[in-house]
PDB file of C-alpha atoms in Angstrom:
ATOM      1  CA  MET A1257     -18.110  24.059 -35.605  1.00  0.00           C
ATOM      2  CA  ASP A1258     -18.493  23.020 -39.228  1.00  0.00           C
ATOM      3  CA  SER A1259     -20.940  20.123 -39.212  1.00  0.00           C
ATOM      4  CA  ARG A1260     -18.931  18.373 -41.895  1.00  0.00           C
ATOM      5  CA  THR A1261     -15.809  18.285 -39.773  1.00  0.00           C
ATOM      6  CA  SER A1262     -17.158  15.804 -37.256  1.00  0.00           C
ATOM      7  CA  ALA A1263     -18.611  13.512 -39.916  1.00  0.00           C
ATOM      8  CA  THR A1264     -15.543  13.364 -42.110  1.00  0.00           C
ATOM      9  CA  SER A1265     -13.019  13.255 -39.281  1.00  0.00           C
ATOM     10  CA  LEU A1266     -13.745   9.546 -38.955  1.00  0.00           C
ATOM     11  CA  PHE A1267     -12.287   9.053 -42.435  1.00  0.00           C
ATOM     12  CA  ARG A1268      -9.468  11.605 -42.337  1.00  0.00           C
ATOM     13  CA  GLN A1269      -7.583  11.410 -39.068  1.00  0.00           C
ATOM     14  CA  THR A1270      -6.073   7.957 -38.783  1.00  0.00           C
ATOM     15  CA  GLY A1271      -3.710   6.885 -36.076  1.00  0.00           C
ATOM     16  CA  PRO A1272      -0.733   4.538 -36.452  1.00  0.00           C
ATOM     17  CA  SER A1273      -1.426   1.044 -37.665  1.00  0.00           C
ATOM     18  CA  VAL A1274      -2.310  -1.507 -35.020  1.00  0.00           C
ATOM     19  CA  ASP A1275      -1.829  -5.254 -35.109  1.00  0.00           C
ATOM     20  CA  PRO A1276      -3.772  -6.320 -38.250  1.00  0.00           C
ATOM     21  CA  VAL A1277      -5.770  -9.141 -36.690  1.00  0.00           C
ATOM     22  CA  ALA A1278      -9.455  -9.462 -35.957  1.00  0.00           C
ATOM     23  CA  PHE A1279     -10.451  -7.746 -32.713  1.00  0.00           C
ATOM     24  CA  ARG A1280     -10.991 -10.044 -29.738  1.00  0.00           C
ATOM     25  CA  PRO A1281     -12.213  -8.542 -26.470  1.00  0.00           C
ATOM     26  CA  GLY A1282     -10.151  -8.878 -23.322  1.00  0.00           C
ATOM     27  CA  PRO A1283     -11.593  -9.398 -19.844  1.00  0.00           C
ATOM     28  CA  SER A1284     -11.975  -5.651 -19.239  1.00  0.00           C
ATOM     29  CA  PRO A1285     -11.464  -2.370 -21.107  1.00  0.00           C
ATOM     30  CA  SER A1286      -8.063  -1.913 -19.489  1.00  0.00           C
ATOM     31  CA  HIS A1287      -6.785  -5.016 -21.282  1.00  0.00           C
ATOM     32  CA  GLY A1288      -7.854  -4.033 -24.787  1.00  0.00           C
ATOM     33  CA  LEU A1289      -5.939  -2.826 -27.790  1.00  0.00           C
ATOM     34  CA  PRO A1290      -3.587   0.152 -27.528  1.00  0.00           C
ATOM     35  CA  LEU A1291      -5.102   3.548 -28.195  1.00  0.00           C
ATOM     36  CA  PRO A1292      -2.773   4.973 -30.838  1.00  0.00           C
ATOM     37  CA  ALA A1293      -4.248   8.345 -31.783  1.00  0.00           C
ATOM     38  CA  THR A1294      -4.918  11.444 -29.728  1.00  0.00           C
ATOM     39  CA  PRO A1295      -8.568  11.667 -28.762  1.00  0.00           C
ATOM     40  CA  GLN A1296      -8.408  15.471 -28.701  1.00  0.00           C
ATOM     41  CA  GLN A1297      -7.971  15.435 -32.476  1.00  0.00           C
ATOM     42  CA  LEU A1298     -11.315  13.684 -32.894  1.00  0.00           C
ATOM     43  CA  ASP A1299     -13.433  14.616 -29.919  1.00  0.00           C
ATOM     44  CA  THR A1300     -14.363  18.273 -30.160  1.00  0.00           C
ATOM     45  CA  PRO A1301     -17.550  18.155 -28.130  1.00  0.00           C
ATOM     46  CA  THR A1302     -20.773  19.880 -29.000  1.00  0.00           C
ATOM     47  CA  PRO A1303     -23.052  20.993 -26.169  1.00  0.00           C
ATOM     48  CA  GLN A1304     -24.519  17.952 -24.431  1.00  0.00           C
ATOM     49  CA  HIS A1305     -26.777  17.469 -21.424  1.00  0.00           C
ATOM     50  CA  ASP A1306     -25.881  13.927 -20.315  1.00  0.00           C
ATOM     51  CA  GLU A1307     -25.720  15.072 -16.696  1.00  0.00           C
ATOM     52  CA  ASP A1308     -29.471  15.656 -16.792  1.00  0.00           C
ATOM     53  CA  HIS A1309     -30.177  11.966 -17.389  1.00  0.00           C
ATOM     54  CA  ALA A1310     -30.509   9.177 -14.855  1.00  0.00           C
ATOM     55  CA  GLU A1311     -27.772   6.647 -14.238  1.00  0.00           C
ATOM     56  CA  PRO A1312     -27.378   4.623 -17.470  1.00  0.00           C
ATOM     57  CA  HIS A1313     -28.021   0.909 -17.703  1.00  0.00           C
ATOM     58  CA  ARG A1314     -24.806  -1.082 -18.027  1.00  0.00           C
ATOM     59  CA  TYR A1315     -24.226  -3.983 -20.385  1.00  0.00           C
ATOM     60  CA  ARG A1316     -21.099  -5.938 -21.143  1.00  0.00           C
ATOM     61  CA  THR A1317     -21.531  -5.508 -24.907  1.00  0.00           C
ATOM     62  CA  ILE A1318     -23.688  -3.486 -27.289  1.00  0.00           C
ATOM     63  CA  TRP A1319     -23.963  -4.062 -31.053  1.00  0.00           C
ATOM     64  CA  LEU A1320     -25.373  -1.361 -33.352  1.00  0.00           C
ATOM     65  CA  SER A1321     -25.632  -1.278 -37.127  1.00  0.00           C
ATOM     66  CA  ASP A1322     -27.441   0.340 -40.052  1.00  0.00           C
ATOM     67  CA  ILE A1323     -27.619   3.774 -38.442  1.00  0.00           C
ATOM     68  CA  HIS A1324     -27.346   5.544 -41.827  1.00  0.00           C
ATOM     69  CA  LEU A1325     -26.060   8.881 -40.581  1.00  0.00           C
ATOM     70  CA  GLY A1326     -26.240  11.314 -43.474  1.00  0.00           C
ATOM     71  CA  SER A1327     -29.660  10.120 -44.612  1.00  0.00           C
ATOM     72  CA  SER A1328     -33.027  11.629 -43.773  1.00  0.00           C
ATOM     73  CA  GLY A1329     -34.262   8.210 -42.666  1.00  0.00           C
ATOM     74  CA  CYS A1330     -31.814   8.029 -39.750  1.00  0.00           C
ATOM     75  CA  GLN A1331     -33.581   8.222 -36.394  1.00  0.00           C
ATOM     76  CA  ALA A1332     -30.655  10.014 -34.733  1.00  0.00           C
ATOM     77  CA  PRO A1333     -32.602  11.511 -31.787  1.00  0.00           C
ATOM     78  CA  TYR A1334     -33.712   8.033 -30.695  1.00  0.00           C
ATOM     79  CA  LEU A1335     -30.193   6.650 -31.057  1.00  0.00           C
ATOM     80  CA  LEU A1336     -28.698   9.531 -29.091  1.00  0.00           C
ATOM     81  CA  ASP A1337     -31.248   8.901 -26.355  1.00  0.00           C
ATOM     82  CA  PHE A1338     -30.275   5.219 -26.354  1.00  0.00           C
ATOM     83  CA  LEU A1339     -26.555   6.016 -26.128  1.00  0.00           C
ATOM     84  CA  ARG A1340     -27.146   8.374 -23.202  1.00  0.00           C
ATOM     85  CA  HIS A1341     -29.099   5.755 -21.255  1.00  0.00           C
ATOM     86  CA  ASN A1342     -26.883   2.723 -21.943  1.00  0.00           C
ATOM     87  CA  GLU A1343     -23.179   2.014 -21.339  1.00  0.00           C
ATOM     88  CA  SER A1344     -21.019  -1.008 -22.131  1.00  0.00           C
ATOM     89  CA  GLU A1345     -17.473  -2.332 -21.972  1.00  0.00           C
ATOM     90  CA  TYR A1346     -17.571  -3.182 -25.676  1.00  0.00           C
ATOM     91  CA  LEU A1347     -19.389  -1.352 -28.453  1.00  0.00           C
ATOM     92  CA  TYR A1348     -19.457  -2.861 -31.942  1.00  0.00           C
ATOM     93  CA  LEU A1349     -20.556  -0.684 -34.869  1.00  0.00           C
ATOM     94  CA  VAL A1350     -21.560  -3.339 -37.388  1.00  0.00           C
ATOM     95  CA  GLY A1351     -21.670  -1.410 -40.654  1.00  0.00           C
ATOM     96  CA  ASP A1352     -23.719   1.213 -42.503  1.00  0.00           C
ATOM     97  CA  ILE A1353     -23.011   3.702 -39.753  1.00  0.00           C
ATOM     98  CA  ILE A1354     -22.645   6.536 -42.277  1.00  0.00           C
ATOM     99  CA  ASP A1355     -24.689   6.401 -45.478  1.00  0.00           C
ATOM    100  CA  GLY A1356     -22.195   7.259 -48.192  1.00  0.00           C
ATOM    101  CA  TRP A1357     -24.706   6.401 -50.920  1.00  0.00           C
ATOM    102  CA  GLN A1358     -27.091   9.128 -49.754  1.00  0.00           C
ATOM    103  CA  LEU A1359     -24.353  11.677 -49.070  1.00  0.00           C
ATOM    104  CA  LYS A1360     -23.180  11.319 -52.674  1.00  0.00           C
ATOM    105  CA  LYS A1361     -26.652  12.326 -53.845  1.00  0.00           C
ATOM    106  CA  GLY A1362     -26.793  15.381 -51.608  1.00  0.00           C
ATOM    107  CA  TRP A1363     -25.302  16.583 -48.347  1.00  0.00           C
ATOM    108  CA  TYR A1364     -27.533  15.991 -45.336  1.00  0.00           C
ATOM    109  CA  TRP A1365     -25.984  16.277 -41.881  1.00  0.00           C
ATOM    110  CA  PRO A1366     -28.144  17.859 -39.148  1.00  0.00           C
ATOM    111  CA  GLN A1367     -26.831  18.567 -35.666  1.00  0.00           C
ATOM    112  CA  ALA A1368     -28.371  15.372 -34.274  1.00  0.00           C
ATOM    113  CA  HIS A1369     -26.084  13.317 -36.547  1.00  0.00           C
ATOM    114  CA  ASN A1370     -23.085  15.267 -35.264  1.00  0.00           C
ATOM    115  CA  ASP A1371     -24.208  14.593 -31.709  1.00  0.00           C
ATOM    116  CA  VAL A1372     -24.326  10.828 -32.320  1.00  0.00           C
ATOM    117  CA  VAL A1373     -20.756  10.848 -33.661  1.00  0.00           C
ATOM    118  CA  GLN A1374     -19.542  12.923 -30.712  1.00  0.00           C
ATOM    119  CA  LYS A1375     -21.286  10.626 -28.234  1.00  0.00           C
ATOM    120  CA  VAL A1376     -19.592   7.531 -29.680  1.00  0.00           C
ATOM    121  CA  LEU A1377     -16.211   9.290 -29.652  1.00  0.00           C
ATOM    122  CA  ARG A1378     -16.753  10.308 -26.052  1.00  0.00           C
ATOM    123  CA  LYS A1379     -17.614   6.748 -25.032  1.00  0.00           C
ATOM    124  CA  ALA A1380     -14.405   5.509 -26.667  1.00  0.00           C
ATOM    125  CA  ARG A1381     -12.334   8.199 -24.968  1.00  0.00           C
ATOM    126  CA  LYS A1382     -13.796   7.254 -21.579  1.00  0.00           C
ATOM    127  CA  GLY A1383     -12.811   3.591 -21.887  1.00  0.00           C
ATOM    128  CA  THR A1384     -15.402   1.746 -23.976  1.00  0.00           C
ATOM    129  CA  GLN A1385     -13.676  -0.513 -26.500  1.00  0.00           C
ATOM    130  CA  VAL A1386     -15.249   0.567 -29.794  1.00  0.00           C
ATOM    131  CA  VAL A1387     -14.827  -1.574 -32.911  1.00  0.00           C
ATOM    132  CA  TYR A1388     -16.123  -0.402 -36.291  1.00  0.00           C
ATOM    133  CA  VAL A1389     -16.865  -3.021 -38.974  1.00  0.00           C
ATOM    134  CA  PRO A1390     -17.886  -1.143 -42.180  1.00  0.00           C
ATOM    135  CA  GLY A1391     -20.744  -2.206 -44.453  1.00  0.00           C
ATOM    136  CA  ASN A1392     -21.770  -1.476 -48.037  1.00  0.00           C
ATOM    137  CA  HIS A1393     -23.099   2.052 -47.412  1.00  0.00           C
ATOM    138  CA  ASP A1394     -19.861   3.068 -45.678  1.00  0.00           C
ATOM    139  CA  GLU A1395     -17.573   0.820 -47.709  1.00  0.00           C
ATOM    140  CA  ALA A1396     -15.093   3.693 -48.168  1.00  0.00           C
ATOM    141  CA  ALA A1397     -13.991   3.010 -44.601  1.00  0.00           C
ATOM    142  CA  ARG A1398     -12.829  -0.497 -45.543  1.00  0.00           C
ATOM    143  CA  GLN A1399      -9.593   0.956 -46.896  1.00  0.00           C
ATOM    144  CA  PHE A1400      -8.779   1.818 -43.266  1.00  0.00           C
ATOM    145  CA  CYS A1401      -9.252  -1.694 -41.858  1.00  0.00           C
ATOM    146  CA  ASP A1402      -6.677  -2.542 -39.170  1.00  0.00           C
ATOM    147  CA  LEU A1403      -6.121   1.157 -38.453  1.00  0.00           C
ATOM    148  CA  ALA A1404      -7.508   3.267 -35.642  1.00  0.00           C
ATOM    149  CA  PHE A1405      -9.360   6.567 -35.630  1.00  0.00           C
ATOM    150  CA  GLY A1406      -8.460   7.837 -32.206  1.00  0.00           C
ATOM    151  CA  ASP A1407      -9.905   5.220 -29.862  1.00  0.00           C
ATOM    152  CA  ILE A1408     -12.053   3.524 -32.530  1.00  0.00           C
ATOM    153  CA  HIS A1409     -10.605   0.436 -34.196  1.00  0.00           C
ATOM    154  CA  VAL A1410     -11.647  -0.433 -37.756  1.00  0.00           C
ATOM    155  CA  ARG A1411     -11.875  -4.109 -38.730  1.00  0.00           C
ATOM    156  CA  GLY A1412     -13.142  -5.982 -41.754  1.00  0.00           C
ATOM    157  CA  GLU A1413     -14.575  -8.497 -39.287  1.00  0.00           C
ATOM    158  CA  ALA A1414     -14.289  -9.130 -35.574  1.00  0.00           C
ATOM    159  CA  PHE A1415     -14.656 -11.973 -33.125  1.00  0.00           C
ATOM    160  CA  HIS A1416     -16.230 -11.667 -29.702  1.00  0.00           C
ATOM    161  CA  THR A1417     -16.186 -14.203 -26.878  1.00  0.00           C
ATOM    162  CA  THR A1418     -19.180 -14.047 -24.557  1.00  0.00           C
ATOM    163  CA  LEU A1419     -19.068 -14.591 -20.811  1.00  0.00           C
ATOM    164  CA  ALA A1420     -20.148 -18.190 -21.419  1.00  0.00           C
ATOM    165  CA  GLY A1421     -17.218 -18.737 -23.789  1.00  0.00           C
ATOM    166  CA  LYS A1422     -19.231 -18.639 -27.026  1.00  0.00           C
ATOM    167  CA  ARG A1423     -17.243 -17.339 -29.996  1.00  0.00           C
ATOM    168  CA  LEU A1424     -19.246 -14.953 -32.185  1.00  0.00           C
ATOM    169  CA  TRP A1425     -18.244 -13.815 -35.659  1.00  0.00           C
ATOM    170  CA  ILE A1426     -19.106 -10.142 -36.251  1.00  0.00           C
ATOM    171  CA  VAL A1427     -19.574  -8.854 -39.803  1.00  0.00           C
ATOM    172  CA  HIS A1428     -22.008  -6.507 -41.557  1.00  0.00           C
ATOM    173  CA  GLY A1429     -23.246  -9.160 -44.008  1.00  0.00           C
ATOM    174  CA  ASP A1430     -23.261  -7.363 -47.359  1.00  0.00           C
ATOM    175  CA  LEU A1431     -20.360  -9.457 -48.655  1.00  0.00           C
ATOM    176  CA  PHE A1432     -22.695 -12.464 -48.500  1.00  0.00           C
ATOM    177  CA  ASP A1433     -25.564 -10.719 -50.301  1.00  0.00           C
ATOM    178  CA  GLY A1434     -25.675 -11.796 -53.953  1.00  0.00           C
ATOM    179  CA  VAL A1435     -27.457  -8.623 -55.092  1.00  0.00           C
ATOM    180  CA  ILE A1436     -24.803  -6.370 -53.561  1.00  0.00           C
ATOM    181  CA  GLN A1437     -21.960  -8.443 -54.983  1.00  0.00           C
ATOM    182  CA  HIS A1438     -23.259  -9.263 -58.471  1.00  0.00           C
ATOM    183  CA  ALA A1439     -25.941  -6.697 -59.354  1.00  0.00           C
ATOM    184  CA  LYS A1440     -24.991  -3.478 -57.630  1.00  0.00           C
ATOM    185  CA  TRP A1441     -27.148  -1.426 -59.998  1.00  0.00           C
ATOM    186  CA  LEU A1442     -30.149  -3.312 -58.641  1.00  0.00           C
ATOM    187  CA  ALA A1443     -29.013  -2.560 -55.111  1.00  0.00           C
ATOM    188  CA  TYR A1444     -28.858   1.170 -55.938  1.00  0.00           C
ATOM    189  CA  LEU A1445     -32.345   1.016 -57.468  1.00  0.00           C
ATOM    190  CA  GLY A1446     -33.658  -0.781 -54.424  1.00  0.00           C
ATOM    191  CA  ASP A1447     -32.010   1.812 -52.188  1.00  0.00           C
ATOM    192  CA  THR A1448     -33.831   4.616 -54.017  1.00  0.00           C
ATOM    193  CA  LEU A1449     -37.202   2.897 -53.602  1.00  0.00           C
ATOM    194  CA  TYR A1450     -36.393   2.121 -49.987  1.00  0.00           C
ATOM    195  CA  THR A1451     -35.598   5.796 -49.336  1.00  0.00           C
ATOM    196  CA  MET A1452     -39.049   6.737 -50.644  1.00  0.00           C
ATOM    197  CA  ILE A1453     -40.653   4.228 -48.278  1.00  0.00           C
ATOM    198  CA  LEU A1454     -38.664   5.671 -45.364  1.00  0.00           C
ATOM    199  CA  ILE A1455     -39.913   9.171 -46.208  1.00  0.00           C
ATOM    200  CA  LEU A1456     -43.462   7.817 -46.070  1.00  0.00           C
ATOM    201  CA  ASN A1457     -42.615   6.116 -42.774  1.00  0.00           C
ATOM    202  CA  ARG A1458     -41.313   9.389 -41.318  1.00  0.00           C
ATOM    203  CA  TRP A1459     -44.467  11.348 -42.182  1.00  0.00           C
ATOM    204  CA  PHE A1460     -46.653   8.491 -40.986  1.00  0.00           C
ATOM    205  CA  ASN A1461     -44.973   8.551 -37.560  1.00  0.00           C
ATOM    206  CA  ARG A1462     -45.179  12.339 -37.315  1.00  0.00           C
ATOM    207  CA  ILE A1463     -48.945  12.026 -37.614  1.00  0.00           C
ATOM    208  CA  ARG A1464     -48.977   9.200 -35.045  1.00  0.00           C
ATOM    209  CA  SER A1465     -46.916  11.315 -32.650  1.00  0.00           C
ATOM    210  CA  ARG A1466     -49.309  14.264 -32.926  1.00  0.00           C
ATOM    211  CA  LEU A1467     -52.186  11.909 -32.178  1.00  0.00           C
ATOM    212  CA  GLY A1468     -50.373  10.603 -29.106  1.00  0.00           C
ATOM    213  CA  PHE A1469     -49.386   7.211 -30.510  1.00  0.00           C
ATOM    214  CA  PRO A1470     -45.855   5.722 -30.111  1.00  0.00           C
ATOM    215  CA  TYR A1471     -43.426   5.009 -32.940  1.00  0.00           C
ATOM    216  CA  TRP A1472     -44.403   2.140 -35.261  1.00  0.00           C
ATOM    217  CA  SER A1473     -42.511   1.190 -38.406  1.00  0.00           C
ATOM    218  CA  LEU A1474     -44.806   1.240 -41.419  1.00  0.00           C
ATOM    219  CA  SER A1475     -41.853   0.583 -43.724  1.00  0.00           C
ATOM    220  CA  GLN A1476     -40.859  -2.550 -41.835  1.00  0.00           C
ATOM    221  CA  TYR A1477     -44.438  -3.802 -41.856  1.00  0.00           C
ATOM    222  CA  LEU A1478     -44.732  -3.318 -45.626  1.00  0.00           C
ATOM    223  CA  LYS A1479     -41.388  -4.986 -46.266  1.00  0.00           C
ATOM    224  CA  HIS A1480     -42.268  -8.069 -44.272  1.00  0.00           C
ATOM    225  CA  GLN A1481     -45.551  -8.515 -46.148  1.00  0.00           C
ATOM    226  CA  VAL A1482     -43.658  -9.102 -49.388  1.00  0.00           C
ATOM    227  CA  LYS A1483     -43.020 -12.807 -49.919  1.00  0.00           C
ATOM    228  CA  ASN A1484     -39.744 -12.280 -51.789  1.00  0.00           C
ATOM    229  CA  ALA A1485     -38.405 -10.114 -48.968  1.00  0.00           C
ATOM    230  CA  VAL A1486     -39.289 -12.779 -46.412  1.00  0.00           C
ATOM    231  CA  ASN A1487     -37.602 -15.465 -48.523  1.00  0.00           C
ATOM    232  CA  PHE A1488     -34.493 -13.291 -48.921  1.00  0.00           C
ATOM    233  CA  ILE A1489     -34.227 -12.786 -45.165  1.00  0.00           C
ATOM    234  CA  SER A1490     -34.513 -16.521 -44.530  1.00  0.00           C
ATOM    235  CA  SER A1491     -31.853 -17.272 -47.147  1.00  0.00           C
ATOM    236  CA  PHE A1492     -29.542 -14.591 -45.742  1.00  0.00           C
ATOM    237  CA  GLU A1493     -29.809 -16.002 -42.224  1.00  0.00           C
ATOM    238  CA  ARG A1494     -28.910 -19.471 -43.495  1.00  0.00           C
ATOM    239  CA  VAL A1495     -25.895 -18.223 -45.459  1.00  0.00           C
ATOM    240  CA  MET A1496     -24.564 -16.312 -42.460  1.00  0.00           C
ATOM    241  CA  THR A1497     -24.854 -19.226 -40.037  1.00  0.00           C
ATOM    242  CA  ASP A1498     -23.296 -21.629 -42.535  1.00  0.00           C
ATOM    243  CA  GLU A1499     -20.327 -19.273 -42.891  1.00  0.00           C
ATOM    244  CA  ALA A1500     -20.027 -18.885 -39.118  1.00  0.00           C
ATOM    245  CA  ARG A1501     -19.918 -22.663 -38.762  1.00  0.00           C
ATOM    246  CA  ARG A1502     -17.246 -22.878 -41.471  1.00  0.00           C
ATOM    247  CA  ARG A1503     -15.156 -20.388 -39.504  1.00  0.00           C
ATOM    248  CA  GLY A1504     -15.405 -22.465 -36.362  1.00  0.00           C
ATOM    249  CA  CYS A1505     -17.686 -20.019 -34.531  1.00  0.00           C
ATOM    250  CA  ASP A1506     -20.658 -20.692 -32.288  1.00  0.00           C
ATOM    251  CA  GLY A1507     -22.662 -17.869 -33.803  1.00  0.00           C
ATOM    252  CA  VAL A1508     -22.752 -14.732 -35.918  1.00  0.00           C
ATOM    253  CA  VAL A1509     -23.734 -11.117 -35.246  1.00  0.00           C
ATOM    254  CA  CYS A1510     -24.596  -9.096 -38.347  1.00  0.00           C
ATOM    255  CA  GLY A1511     -26.806  -6.312 -39.676  1.00  0.00           C
ATOM    256  CA  HIS A1512     -27.530  -5.343 -43.304  1.00  0.00           C
ATOM    257  CA  ILE A1513     -31.127  -6.562 -43.707  1.00  0.00           C
ATOM    258  CA  HIS A1514     -32.762  -4.269 -41.119  1.00  0.00           C
ATOM    259  CA  LYS A1515     -34.467  -7.075 -39.219  1.00  0.00           C
ATOM    260  CA  ALA A1516     -33.458  -7.709 -35.623  1.00  0.00           C
ATOM    261  CA  GLU A1517     -33.448 -11.377 -34.689  1.00  0.00           C
ATOM    262  CA  ILE A1518     -31.981 -13.948 -32.321  1.00  0.00           C
ATOM    263  CA  ARG A1519     -32.466 -17.593 -33.174  1.00  0.00           C
ATOM    264  CA  ASP A1520     -30.715 -20.925 -33.413  1.00  0.00           C
ATOM    265  CA  ILE A1521     -30.222 -22.314 -36.914  1.00  0.00           C
ATOM    266  CA  ASP A1522     -29.014 -25.911 -36.884  1.00  0.00           C
ATOM    267  CA  GLY A1523     -26.928 -25.378 -33.775  1.00  0.00           C
ATOM    268  CA  VAL A1524     -25.451 -22.001 -34.770  1.00  0.00           C
ATOM    269  CA  LEU A1525     -26.688 -18.815 -33.103  1.00  0.00           C
ATOM    270  CA  TYR A1526     -27.902 -16.152 -35.548  1.00  0.00           C
ATOM    271  CA  CYS A1527     -28.053 -12.605 -34.166  1.00  0.00           C
ATOM    272  CA  ASN A1528     -29.027  -9.506 -36.110  1.00  0.00           C
ATOM    273  CA  ASP A1529     -28.957  -6.178 -34.279  1.00  0.00           C
ATOM    274  CA  GLY A1530     -31.506  -4.530 -36.580  1.00  0.00           C
ATOM    275  CA  ASP A1531     -31.244  -0.866 -37.564  1.00  0.00           C
ATOM    276  CA  TRP A1532     -31.895   2.764 -36.639  1.00  0.00           C
ATOM    277  CA  VAL A1533     -34.100   3.769 -39.562  1.00  0.00           C
ATOM    278  CA  GLU A1534     -36.986   1.328 -39.025  1.00  0.00           C
ATOM    279  CA  SER A1535     -36.880  -0.940 -35.993  1.00  0.00           C
ATOM    280  CA  LEU A1536     -34.691   1.253 -33.697  1.00  0.00           C
ATOM    281  CA  SER A1537     -32.990  -1.755 -32.162  1.00  0.00           C
ATOM    282  CA  ALA A1538     -29.729  -2.939 -30.641  1.00  0.00           C
ATOM    283  CA  LEU A1539     -28.280  -6.270 -29.598  1.00  0.00           C
ATOM    284  CA  VAL A1540     -26.865  -6.415 -26.065  1.00  0.00           C
ATOM    285  CA  GLU A1541     -24.972  -8.880 -23.891  1.00  0.00           C
ATOM    286  CA  THR A1542     -25.813  -8.654 -20.192  1.00  0.00           C
ATOM    287  CA  TYR A1543     -23.497  -9.418 -17.299  1.00  0.00           C
ATOM    288  CA  GLU A1544     -25.535 -12.590 -16.790  1.00  0.00           C
ATOM    289  CA  GLY A1545     -24.363 -13.838 -20.186  1.00  0.00           C
ATOM    290  CA  GLU A1546     -27.697 -13.278 -21.931  1.00  0.00           C
ATOM    291  CA  LEU A1547     -28.109 -11.883 -25.435  1.00  0.00           C
ATOM    292  CA  LYS A1548     -31.184  -9.712 -26.018  1.00  0.00           C
ATOM    293  CA  VAL A1549     -32.594  -7.455 -28.700  1.00  0.00           C
ATOM    294  CA  ILE A1550     -33.695  -4.104 -27.279  1.00  0.00           C
ATOM    295  CA  TYR A1551     -36.124  -1.783 -29.062  1.00  0.00           C
ATOM    296  CA  TRP A1552     -35.775   1.924 -28.245  1.00  0.00           C
ATOM    297  CA  THR A1553     -38.968   3.337 -29.730  1.00  0.00           C
ATOM    298  CA  VAL A1554     -39.868   5.619 -26.826  1.00  0.00           C
ATOM    299  CA  MET A1555     -37.632   8.569 -25.993  1.00  0.00           C
ATOM    300  CA  ARG A1556     -36.160   8.613 -22.464  1.00  0.00           C
ATOM    301  CA  ALA A1557     -38.121   5.546 -21.488  1.00  0.00           C
ATOM    302  CA  PRO A1558     -37.216   4.155 -18.037  1.00  0.00           C
ATOM    303  CA  GLN A1559     -37.187   0.708 -19.586  1.00  0.00           C
ATOM    304  CA  ALA A1560     -36.886  -0.209 -23.247  1.00  0.00           C
ATOM    305  CA  GLY A1561     -39.014  -2.917 -24.764  1.00  0.00           C
ATOM    306  CA  VAL A1562     -37.118  -6.174 -24.849  1.00  0.00           C
ATOM    307  CA  GLN A1563     -37.697  -8.749 -27.526  1.00  0.00           C
ATOM    308  CA  LYS A1564     -39.166 -11.993 -26.263  1.00  0.00           C
ATOM    309  CA  ALA A1565     -36.598 -14.001 -28.167  1.00  0.00           C
ATOM    310  CA  ARG A1566     -33.540 -14.402 -25.986  1.00  0.00           C
ATOM    311  CA  ALA A1567     -30.486 -16.611 -25.930  1.00  0.00           C
ATOM    312  CA  THR A1568     -27.960 -17.396 -23.259  1.00  0.00           C
ATOM    313  CA  ALA A1569     -24.465 -17.216 -24.734  1.00  0.00           C
TER     314      ALA A1569
END
């Protein structure tokens, strides 16, 4: 199979338009939105070995963002391992799933990236309600908002109600980033420098792996030592929670800044699901109504590391 077919099928094969409102989850997958397109058009499987894995852990909801498929920094093998070991009723893809900026510079699409796409498509076909909220690196997909690609529904934003009745606003976050909106040339420059740091991070972790050490993000460590980066993150978190409050929501789930976090900011819950180029993290909602950040830095681990910061929602 042509490796480009699976990647670009997400942007080519649209189903009929669905009700153009923000996605709101129902009580179970059987009460979700209609599934307008034929899954067979999208889900041409590549060889998988899911049967070899233990029974997956089940969550009510999983949020993933900043995967950056199509870039060399994407940690696709770790993400594929995570997807094989974890299932959910709802799966939100919160932007920057495909890195259009990097693909414009040069085509990069190894089999592992294909496998991630196929795994998500298979989850949707088997009943997981998958909602895709594009970000700035996959902004081309925004022209398809309120349409469906097979069983995947594209939204500019979404709203999710937790088991405890908390209303969460789901958005990538780039539209509230002043650099992205008003100085895009600076964003492109920053992206180039960031790519160089990720290359360094990749080689650094190859050496660690050969020495028997687990994954550790050098790029994230360097970024968080820079005072301006720390100040930007703090400002971004404040802007997002202020906007969530203005929209009448109890909290926000976003991505964009590659820093997983759960914390209360003046009575509004701020959740960031992190990324799959540095922190290898996801946000999950358990069937006990708890929100947690999970780090998947060890392949096929029986238990993933769970962030100490938690919130009941």
